[in-house]
Amino acid sequence: LKHFETFSYIGVTSRLKRWKESQELIKEVNFKAFNRNFHLTLKAGTQVLAKKFTAHLVEEDDRLTQFSIDQNIFFSGHLTDNPNVTVNAHMEDTLWSILIYDVNNTFAIE
């Protein structure tokens, strides 16, 4: 860990793109960290989990219980001004976990 800082605000704007056969949730996420402004364009449910992904809870008696995972809380995307910088993110309630993969740096935001 080379650098650590805290911040208190992440601005989020949501858009729903409608196509003929589907809808796509887009989030525009803005925040300042590491002495720079980040502007992210994120799509929900893409490239993070396989389409047929299933999760199981293992009970104490080794019984498996299947449960669903809302893929709309997982995001992938890029910096708005640089599509070569990729982003993976997860949102739980109002809390974000974001990984930004730049050419020479990886930024982890929680």
Short mmCIF file of C-alpha atoms in Angstrom, two decimals:
data_model
loop_
_atom_site.label_atom_id
_atom_site.label_comp_id
_atom_site.label_asym_id
_atom_site.label_seq_id
_atom_site.Cartn_x
_atom_site.Cartn_y
_atom_site.Cartn_z
CA LEU A 1 0.00 0.00 0.00
CA LYS A 2 1.71 3.16 -1.21
CA HIS A 3 -0.95 5.69 -0.30
CA PHE A 4 -4.09 5.83 1.85
CA GLU A 5 -6.65 8.57 2.25
CA THR A 6 -10.28 8.89 3.24
CA PHE A 7 -13.01 10.76 1.45
CA SER A 8 -16.64 11.32 2.19
CA TYR A 9 -18.47 11.93 -1.09
CA ILE A 10 -19.09 9.94 -4.24
CA GLY A 11 -21.48 11.57 -6.71
CA VAL A 12 -23.63 9.14 -8.70
CA THR A 13 -25.96 9.79 -11.63
CA SER A 14 -28.02 6.91 -13.04
CA ARG A 15 -29.34 6.56 -16.57
CA LEU A 16 -31.41 3.80 -18.08
CA LYS A 17 -30.65 3.22 -21.76
CA ARG A 18 -33.55 1.64 -23.58
CA TRP A 19 -33.01 -0.43 -26.67
CA LYS A 20 -35.61 -2.25 -28.74
CA GLU A 21 -35.22 -5.50 -26.82
CA SER A 22 -33.47 -4.59 -23.58
CA GLN A 23 -32.58 -1.95 -21.04
CA GLU A 24 -29.12 -1.05 -19.79
CA LEU A 25 -28.40 0.64 -16.45
CA ILE A 26 -25.54 3.16 -16.71
CA LYS A 27 -24.05 4.90 -13.67
CA GLU A 28 -21.83 7.95 -13.91
CA VAL A 29 -19.69 8.07 -10.78
CA ASN A 30 -17.60 11.11 -9.80
CA PHE A 31 -15.20 11.56 -6.90
CA LYS A 32 -11.83 13.03 -5.97
CA ALA A 33 -9.05 10.88 -4.53
CA PHE A 34 -5.28 10.52 -4.89
CA ASN A 35 -5.04 14.18 -5.93
CA ARG A 36 -7.13 13.64 -9.05
CA ASN A 37 -10.74 13.76 -10.15
CA PHE A 38 -12.23 10.47 -11.30
CA HIS A 39 -15.20 10.37 -13.67
CA LEU A 40 -16.36 6.80 -14.30
CA THR A 41 -18.89 5.39 -16.74
CA LEU A 42 -20.18 2.06 -15.42
CA LYS A 43 -22.62 -0.53 -16.79
CA ALA A 44 -24.48 -2.79 -14.39
CA GLY A 45 -24.17 -6.56 -14.54
CA THR A 46 -21.51 -6.77 -17.23
CA GLN A 47 -18.32 -8.87 -17.31
CA VAL A 48 -18.22 -9.43 -13.56
CA LEU A 49 -20.20 -12.65 -13.08
CA ALA A 50 -21.03 -15.29 -15.67
CA LYS A 51 -24.63 -15.15 -16.90
CA LYS A 52 -25.41 -18.57 -15.41
CA PHE A 53 -23.55 -17.92 -12.14
CA THR A 54 -25.14 -19.55 -9.09
CA ALA A 55 -24.20 -19.13 -5.45
CA HIS A 56 -24.69 -21.66 -2.66
CA LEU A 57 -24.63 -21.31 1.08
CA VAL A 58 -23.13 -24.30 2.90
CA GLU A 59 -25.06 -24.99 6.10
CA GLU A 60 -23.50 -26.49 9.24
CA ASP A 61 -24.92 -29.90 8.30
CA ASP A 62 -23.26 -29.64 4.83
CA ARG A 63 -26.62 -28.92 3.20
CA LEU A 64 -26.41 -26.56 0.21
CA THR A 65 -28.90 -23.74 -0.17
CA GLN A 66 -28.93 -21.88 -3.47
CA PHE A 67 -29.48 -18.12 -3.41
CA SER A 68 -29.58 -15.51 -6.10
CA ILE A 69 -27.20 -12.63 -6.52
CA ASP A 70 -28.41 -9.33 -7.93
CA GLN A 71 -26.06 -8.77 -10.84
CA ASN A 72 -27.16 -5.13 -11.02
CA ILE A 73 -24.95 -4.31 -8.01
CA PHE A 74 -21.82 -5.30 -9.98
CA PHE A 75 -20.43 -2.87 -12.54
CA SER A 76 -17.72 -2.68 -15.15
CA GLY A 77 -16.67 0.25 -17.24
CA HIS A 78 -13.97 2.82 -17.82
CA LEU A 79 -12.89 6.36 -17.11
CA THR A 80 -15.27 8.64 -18.98
CA ASP A 81 -12.42 10.48 -20.70
CA ASN A 82 -10.21 7.38 -21.24
CA PRO A 83 -11.85 4.09 -22.28
CA ASN A 84 -8.46 2.33 -22.01
CA VAL A 85 -8.58 2.64 -18.20
CA THR A 86 -10.87 -0.17 -17.03
CA VAL A 87 -12.99 -0.22 -13.89
CA ASN A 88 -14.73 -2.93 -11.85
CA ALA A 89 -17.07 -1.92 -9.06
CA HIS A 90 -19.56 -3.23 -6.53
CA MET A 91 -22.24 -1.23 -4.74
CA GLU A 92 -23.97 -2.41 -1.55
CA ASP A 93 -26.61 0.03 -0.29
CA THR A 94 -24.66 3.33 -0.58
CA LEU A 95 -21.18 1.82 -0.13
CA TRP A 96 -18.86 1.37 -3.09
CA SER A 97 -15.84 -0.85 -3.74
CA ILE A 98 -14.07 0.30 -6.90
CA LEU A 99 -10.94 -0.95 -8.66
CA ILE A 100 -9.47 1.25 -11.39
CA TYR A 101 -6.82 -0.32 -13.64
CA ASP A 102 -4.64 2.33 -15.27
CA VAL A 103 -1.52 1.53 -17.32
CA ASN A 104 0.93 2.10 -14.46
CA ASN A 105 -1.38 2.18 -11.42
CA THR A 106 -4.21 0.32 -9.79
CA PHE A 107 -6.49 2.39 -7.57
CA ALA A 108 -8.60 0.68 -4.91
CA ILE A 109 -11.46 2.77 -3.53
CA GLU A 110 -13.68 1.61 -0.67
#
